[in-house]
Amino acid sequence: MSYEVKLSIYEGPLDLLLHLIKRLEIDIYDIPMKELTSQYVEHIETMSILQLDELGEYLVLAATLIEIKSKMLLPVHEELEEVVEEEEDPRESLVERLLRYEQYKKAALQLEASYEEERKHYAKFPTVVEAVEEEETFNVFDLVKAFQKMLKKQVKQEPKKARVGRSSVTVEEAVTQVLSALDRHDGACRFDELFETYDRSQLVMTFFAILHLMRDGQVRATQQHNFDEVYIEKR
């Protein structure tokens, strides 16, 4: 079972890494590899359950992070300390790669903004202009984290004897269920309150339904502060 999801905020492994660095408030020049690698691996494990995207590139970067972490954990003999201090920090190439990627991304956004500005100077037929809301800082990586947290909670609460069967719920049906649940909660509720089953396939389809509704602008996800509860509300 798979469901392809394409969102502009969901681009690749370096985006995930920059997202984690921002969320964890990490100094990019002094990355704590143990914590970052752990968070990154947890994310791609959840993404593999969701089958959101091709994981090949994510796994390659995961291997790179694990390699850097292992190098930093190697014991250093006292006689070699001075030599090691002069050697290149194993994180250096990763930091350079992230900074370069961030520069390219900012440049691309600036070019896109310039292009949109230029378009305003050309004559065109009258069209209906729709209101566009300011872009939210919350993105799909936050939603993956919320799904990961919800799965852990489900495992603890799941009854020891549970019937396991193949779910026949489609994304369209899951969308209807999500909207109905939001209506029952006066249009807004916690992310985990939308998952009312222990069936793994139905949990995944509910997640896809939420992404589908976010993409279509019918709902939005909000979070007051980092690591707070995620709320889904109808627009």
C-alpha atoms as a printed R data frame, in Angstrom:
    type eleno elety resid chain resno       x      y       z
1   ATOM     1    CA   MET     A     1   0.000  0.000   0.000
2   ATOM     2    CA   SER     A     2   1.398  3.382  -0.954
3   ATOM     3    CA   TYR     A     3   0.091  6.877  -1.566
4   ATOM     4    CA   GLU     A     4   2.277  9.448  -3.259
5   ATOM     5    CA   VAL     A     5   2.325 12.798  -1.513
6   ATOM     6    CA   LYS     A     6   4.018 15.801  -3.091
7   ATOM     7    CA   LEU     A     7   4.314 18.995  -1.062
8   ATOM     8    CA   SER     A     8   6.682 21.895  -1.718
9   ATOM     9    CA   ILE     A     9   7.921 21.691   1.886
10  ATOM    10    CA   TYR     A    10   8.757 18.015   1.565
11  ATOM    11    CA   GLU     A    11  11.871 17.920  -0.581
12  ATOM    12    CA   GLY     A    12  14.638 15.667   0.621
13  ATOM    13    CA   PRO     A    13  17.090 14.482   3.293
14  ATOM    14    CA   LEU     A    14  18.950 17.796   3.623
15  ATOM    15    CA   ASP     A    15  15.630 19.551   4.196
16  ATOM    16    CA   LEU     A    16  14.894 17.084   6.983
17  ATOM    17    CA   LEU     A    17  18.326 17.649   8.504
18  ATOM    18    CA   LEU     A    18  17.970 21.456   8.426
19  ATOM    19    CA   HIS     A    19  14.497 21.104   9.880
20  ATOM    20    CA   LEU     A    20  15.809 19.037  12.810
21  ATOM    21    CA   ILE     A    21  18.676 21.466  13.434
22  ATOM    22    CA   LYS     A    22  16.172 24.319  13.586
23  ATOM    23    CA   ARG     A    23  13.647 22.467  15.766
24  ATOM    24    CA   LEU     A    24  16.289 21.194  18.194
25  ATOM    25    CA   GLU     A    25  17.912 24.664  18.259
26  ATOM    26    CA   ILE     A    26  21.289 23.176  17.391
27  ATOM    27    CA   ASP     A    27  24.350 25.230  16.498
28  ATOM    28    CA   ILE     A    28  25.085 24.154  12.922
29  ATOM    29    CA   TYR     A    29  28.809 24.666  13.560
30  ATOM    30    CA   ASP     A    30  28.774 22.389  16.607
31  ATOM    31    CA   ILE     A    31  26.289 19.616  15.812
32  ATOM    32    CA   PRO     A    32  25.674 17.033  18.582
33  ATOM    33    CA   MET     A    33  25.787 14.004  16.260
34  ATOM    34    CA   LYS     A    34  24.297 11.498  18.694
35  ATOM    35    CA   GLU     A    35  21.074 13.450  19.209
36  ATOM    36    CA   LEU     A    36  20.729 14.563  15.592
37  ATOM    37    CA   THR     A    37  21.358 11.066  14.198
38  ATOM    38    CA   SER     A    38  18.843  9.545  16.615
39  ATOM    39    CA   GLN     A    39  16.142 12.058  15.620
40  ATOM    40    CA   TYR     A    40  16.898 11.637  11.917
41  ATOM    41    CA   VAL     A    41  16.734  7.821  12.041
42  ATOM    42    CA   GLU     A    42  13.429  7.966  13.965
43  ATOM    43    CA   HIS     A    43  11.986 10.192  11.262
44  ATOM    44    CA   ILE     A    44  12.936  7.933   8.362
45  ATOM    45    CA   GLU     A    45  11.687  4.856  10.241
46  ATOM    46    CA   THR     A    46   8.287  6.540  10.478
47  ATOM    47    CA   MET     A    47   8.507  7.661   6.844
48  ATOM    48    CA   SER     A    48   9.163  4.054   5.810
49  ATOM    49    CA   ILE     A    49   5.904  3.042   7.526
50  ATOM    50    CA   LEU     A    50   4.071  5.837   5.728
51  ATOM    51    CA   GLN     A    51   5.806  5.239   2.366
52  ATOM    52    CA   LEU     A    52   5.684  8.981   1.785
53  ATOM    53    CA   ASP     A    53   8.552  9.082  -0.677
54  ATOM    54    CA   GLU     A    54  11.509  7.145  -2.067
55  ATOM    55    CA   LEU     A    55  13.766  6.567   0.960
56  ATOM    56    CA   GLY     A    56  17.013  5.795  -0.884
57  ATOM    57    CA   GLU     A    57  18.550  9.258  -0.489
58  ATOM    58    CA   TYR     A    58  17.398  9.473   3.128
59  ATOM    59    CA   LEU     A    59  19.098  6.158   3.945
60  ATOM    60    CA   VAL     A    60  22.343  7.280   2.292
61  ATOM    61    CA   LEU     A    61  22.445 10.381   4.474
62  ATOM    62    CA   ALA     A    62  21.543  8.272   7.531
63  ATOM    63    CA   ALA     A    63  24.608  6.121   6.845
64  ATOM    64    CA   THR     A    64  26.728  9.277   6.586
65  ATOM    65    CA   LEU     A    65  25.425 10.551   9.944
66  ATOM    66    CA   ILE     A    66  26.095  7.209  11.628
67  ATOM    67    CA   GLU     A    67  29.630  7.156  10.192
68  ATOM    68    CA   ILE     A    68  30.361 10.677  11.501
69  ATOM    69    CA   LYS     A    69  28.891  9.794  14.901
70  ATOM    70    CA   SER     A    70  31.021  6.634  15.132
71  ATOM    71    CA   LYS     A    71  34.197  8.580  14.285
72  ATOM    72    CA   MET     A    72  33.458 11.057  17.063
73  ATOM    73    CA   LEU     A    73  32.874  8.242  19.563
74  ATOM    74    CA   LEU     A    74  36.219  6.542  18.890
75  ATOM    75    CA   PRO     A    75  38.541  6.698  21.938
76  ATOM    76    CA   VAL     A    76  41.636  8.864  21.505
77  ATOM    77    CA   HIS     A    77  44.974  7.870  23.040
78  ATOM    78    CA   GLU     A    78  46.611 10.643  25.058
79  ATOM    79    CA   GLU     A    79  49.725 10.612  22.881
80  ATOM    80    CA   LEU     A    80  47.604 11.187  19.790
81  ATOM    81    CA   GLU     A    81  45.437 13.994  21.184
82  ATOM    82    CA   GLU     A    82  47.580 16.786  19.715
83  ATOM    83    CA   VAL     A    83  47.599 15.116  16.281
84  ATOM    84    CA   VAL     A    84  43.832 14.530  16.381
85  ATOM    85    CA   GLU     A    85  43.150 18.167  17.290
86  ATOM    86    CA   GLU     A    86  44.888 19.221  14.085
87  ATOM    87    CA   GLU     A    87  42.855 16.811  11.956
88  ATOM    88    CA   GLU     A    88  39.649 17.797  10.221
89  ATOM    89    CA   ASP     A    89  36.476 17.641  12.290
90  ATOM    90    CA   PRO     A    90  34.423 14.713  10.845
91  ATOM    91    CA   ARG     A    91  31.377 17.034  10.852
92  ATOM    92    CA   GLU     A    92  33.049 19.680   8.695
93  ATOM    93    CA   SER     A    93  32.049 18.291   5.278
94  ATOM    94    CA   LEU     A    94  28.446 17.844   6.466
95  ATOM    95    CA   VAL     A    95  28.294 21.440   7.754
96  ATOM    96    CA   GLU     A    96  29.696 22.757   4.455
97  ATOM    97    CA   ARG     A    97  27.152 20.694   2.538
98  ATOM    98    CA   LEU     A    98  24.255 21.984   4.652
99  ATOM    99    CA   LEU     A    99  25.362 25.627   4.398
100 ATOM   100    CA   ARG     A   100  25.809 25.346   0.634
101 ATOM   101    CA   TYR     A   101  22.395 23.711   0.251
102 ATOM   102    CA   GLU     A   102  20.801 26.427   2.384
103 ATOM   103    CA   GLN     A   103  22.389 29.115   0.188
104 ATOM   104    CA   TYR     A   104  21.120 27.452  -2.997
105 ATOM   105    CA   LYS     A   105  17.654 27.158  -1.502
106 ATOM   106    CA   LYS     A   106  17.555 30.834  -0.498
107 ATOM   107    CA   ALA     A   107  18.801 31.826  -3.974
108 ATOM   108    CA   ALA     A   108  16.073 29.708  -5.586
109 ATOM   109    CA   LEU     A   109  13.418 31.370  -3.436
110 ATOM   110    CA   GLN     A   110  14.742 34.819  -4.339
111 ATOM   111    CA   LEU     A   111  14.666 33.956  -8.056
112 ATOM   112    CA   GLU     A   112  11.130 32.678  -7.710
113 ATOM   113    CA   ALA     A   113  10.081 35.861  -5.911
114 ATOM   114    CA   SER     A   114  11.734 37.993  -8.643
115 ATOM   115    CA   TYR     A   115   9.932 35.997 -11.322
116 ATOM   116    CA   GLU     A   116   6.568 36.512  -9.631
117 ATOM   117    CA   GLU     A   117   7.298 40.243  -9.293
118 ATOM   118    CA   GLU     A   118   8.172 40.504 -12.993
119 ATOM   119    CA   ARG     A   119   4.924 38.794 -13.967
120 ATOM   120    CA   LYS     A   120   2.989 41.628 -12.360
121 ATOM   121    CA   HIS     A   121   4.361 44.078 -14.945
122 ATOM   122    CA   TYR     A   122   2.923 42.244 -17.957
123 ATOM   123    CA   ALA     A   123  -0.618 42.829 -19.165
124 ATOM   124    CA   LYS     A   124  -3.005 39.921 -18.792
125 ATOM   125    CA   PHE     A   125  -6.698 39.207 -18.917
126 ATOM   126    CA   PRO     A   126  -8.640 39.964 -15.733
127 ATOM   127    CA   THR     A   127  -8.761 37.038 -13.310
128 ATOM   128    CA   VAL     A   128 -10.322 36.360  -9.950
129 ATOM   129    CA   VAL     A   129  -7.732 36.941  -7.238
130 ATOM   130    CA   GLU     A   130  -7.969 34.622  -4.256
131 ATOM   131    CA   ALA     A   131  -6.662 35.565  -0.819
132 ATOM   132    CA   VAL     A   132  -3.369 33.866  -0.006
133 ATOM   133    CA   GLU     A   133  -2.437 33.328   3.604
134 ATOM   134    CA   GLU     A   134   1.072 33.854   4.885
135 ATOM   135    CA   GLU     A   135   3.103 30.644   4.664
136 ATOM   136    CA   GLU     A   136   3.144 28.712   7.917
137 ATOM   137    CA   THR     A   137   6.384 27.571   9.518
138 ATOM   138    CA   PHE     A   138   4.739 24.253  10.427
139 ATOM   139    CA   ASN     A   139   5.533 21.603   7.826
140 ATOM   140    CA   VAL     A   140   5.071 17.945   7.023
141 ATOM   141    CA   PHE     A   141   8.166 16.912   8.994
142 ATOM   142    CA   ASP     A   142   6.411 18.177  12.134
143 ATOM   143    CA   LEU     A   143   3.409 16.085  11.151
144 ATOM   144    CA   VAL     A   144   5.593 12.994  10.717
145 ATOM   145    CA   LYS     A   145   6.970 13.616  14.223
146 ATOM   146    CA   ALA     A   146   3.418 13.894  15.590
147 ATOM   147    CA   PHE     A   147   2.485 10.637  13.827
148 ATOM   148    CA   GLN     A   148   5.576  8.966  15.317
149 ATOM   149    CA   LYS     A   149   4.551 10.139  18.809
150 ATOM   150    CA   MET     A   150   0.992  8.910  18.264
151 ATOM   151    CA   LEU     A   151   2.232  5.460  17.121
152 ATOM   152    CA   LYS     A   152   4.280  5.047  20.307
153 ATOM   153    CA   LYS     A   153   1.206  5.926  22.356
154 ATOM   154    CA   GLN     A   154  -0.897  3.452  20.375
155 ATOM   155    CA   VAL     A   155   1.588  0.628  21.022
156 ATOM   156    CA   LYS     A   156   1.319  1.194  24.786
157 ATOM   157    CA   GLN     A   157  -2.486  1.286  24.702
158 ATOM   158    CA   GLU     A   158  -3.072 -1.496  22.170
159 ATOM   159    CA   PRO     A   159  -4.832 -4.500  23.714
160 ATOM   160    CA   LYS     A   160  -2.788 -7.703  23.945
161 ATOM   161    CA   LYS     A   161  -5.452 -9.571  21.981
162 ATOM   162    CA   ALA     A   162  -6.428 -7.539  18.955
163 ATOM   163    CA   ARG     A   163  -8.004 -8.671  15.723
164 ATOM   164    CA   VAL     A   164  -5.726 -7.952  12.791
165 ATOM   165    CA   GLY     A   165  -7.361 -7.641   9.437
166 ATOM   166    CA   ARG     A   166  -6.726 -5.979   6.122
167 ATOM   167    CA   SER     A   167  -8.210 -2.504   5.957
168 ATOM   168    CA   SER     A   168 -10.296 -1.599   2.946
169 ATOM   169    CA   VAL     A   169 -10.515  2.102   3.826
170 ATOM   170    CA   THR     A   170  -9.579  4.387   0.927
171 ATOM   171    CA   VAL     A   171  -8.051  7.837   1.193
172 ATOM   172    CA   GLU     A   172 -11.378  9.360   0.143
173 ATOM   173    CA   GLU     A   173 -13.197  7.520   2.931
174 ATOM   174    CA   ALA     A   174 -10.500  8.503   5.422
175 ATOM   175    CA   VAL     A   175 -10.906 12.147   4.347
176 ATOM   176    CA   THR     A   176 -14.636 11.937   5.122
177 ATOM   177    CA   GLN     A   177 -13.867 10.375   8.510
178 ATOM   178    CA   VAL     A   178 -11.347 13.116   9.386
179 ATOM   179    CA   LEU     A   179 -13.776 15.895   8.445
180 ATOM   180    CA   SER     A   180 -16.551 14.205  10.451
181 ATOM   181    CA   ALA     A   181 -14.245 13.906  13.477
182 ATOM   182    CA   LEU     A   182 -13.338 17.602  13.198
183 ATOM   183    CA   ASP     A   183 -17.025 18.517  13.043
184 ATOM   184    CA   ARG     A   184 -17.632 16.515  16.226
185 ATOM   185    CA   HIS     A   185 -14.873 18.563  17.895
186 ATOM   186    CA   ASP     A   186 -16.284 21.916  16.708
187 ATOM   187    CA   GLY     A   187 -13.811 22.158  13.823
188 ATOM   188    CA   ALA     A   188 -10.528 21.618  15.677
189 ATOM   189    CA   CYS     A   189  -8.868 18.923  17.768
190 ATOM   190    CA   ARG     A   190  -5.526 17.392  18.736
191 ATOM   191    CA   PHE     A   191  -3.783 15.474  15.962
192 ATOM   192    CA   ASP     A   192  -3.896 12.165  17.870
193 ATOM   193    CA   GLU     A   193  -7.661 12.473  18.460
194 ATOM   194    CA   LEU     A   194  -8.216 11.849  14.739
195 ATOM   195    CA   PHE     A   195  -6.820  8.311  15.052
196 ATOM   196    CA   GLU     A   196  -9.505  6.077  16.528
197 ATOM   197    CA   THR     A   197  -8.192  2.606  15.672
198 ATOM   198    CA   TYR     A   198  -5.335  0.215  16.416
199 ATOM   199    CA   ASP     A   199  -5.211 -0.984  12.812
200 ATOM   200    CA   ARG     A   200  -1.876  0.151  11.339
201 ATOM   201    CA   SER     A   201  -3.133  0.488   7.749
202 ATOM   202    CA   GLN     A   202  -6.068  2.651   8.870
203 ATOM   203    CA   LEU     A   203  -3.714  4.837  10.903
204 ATOM   204    CA   VAL     A   204  -1.605  5.380   7.788
205 ATOM   205    CA   MET     A   205  -4.632  6.160   5.625
206 ATOM   206    CA   THR     A   206  -5.846  8.692   8.197
207 ATOM   207    CA   PHE     A   207  -2.435 10.374   8.051
208 ATOM   208    CA   PHE     A   208  -2.639 10.508   4.243
209 ATOM   209    CA   ALA     A   209  -6.137 11.974   4.516
210 ATOM   210    CA   ILE     A   210  -4.830 14.781   6.753
211 ATOM   211    CA   LEU     A   211  -2.027 15.531   4.265
212 ATOM   212    CA   HIS     A   212  -4.553 15.488   1.429
213 ATOM   213    CA   LEU     A   213  -6.764 18.002   3.252
214 ATOM   214    CA   MET     A   214  -3.765 20.202   4.095
215 ATOM   215    CA   ARG     A   215  -2.659 20.191   0.465
216 ATOM   216    CA   ASP     A   216  -6.157 21.221  -0.656
217 ATOM   217    CA   GLY     A   217  -6.301 23.970   1.966
218 ATOM   218    CA   GLN     A   218  -9.298 22.473   3.800
219 ATOM   219    CA   VAL     A   219  -7.451 22.037   7.085
220 ATOM   220    CA   ARG     A   220  -4.262 23.332   8.652
221 ATOM   221    CA   ALA     A   221  -1.913 22.070  11.340
222 ATOM   222    CA   THR     A   222  -0.820 24.348  14.161
223 ATOM   223    CA   GLN     A   223   1.629 24.089  17.037
224 ATOM   224    CA   GLN     A   224   2.131 26.778  19.666
225 ATOM   225    CA   HIS     A   225   5.783 25.972  20.414
226 ATOM   226    CA   ASN     A   226   8.352 23.330  19.466
227 ATOM   227    CA   PHE     A   227   7.384 19.881  20.776
228 ATOM   228    CA   ASP     A   228   3.909 21.066  21.854
229 ATOM   229    CA   GLU     A   229   0.781 19.137  20.897
230 ATOM   230    CA   VAL     A   230  -0.200 19.450  17.238
231 ATOM   231    CA   TYR     A   231  -3.727 20.605  16.450
232 ATOM   232    CA   ILE     A   232  -5.673 20.126  13.211
233 ATOM   233    CA   GLU     A   233  -8.375 22.671  12.405
234 ATOM   234    CA   LYS     A   234 -10.733 23.299   9.523
235 ATOM   235    CA   ARG     A   235 -10.094 26.491   7.592
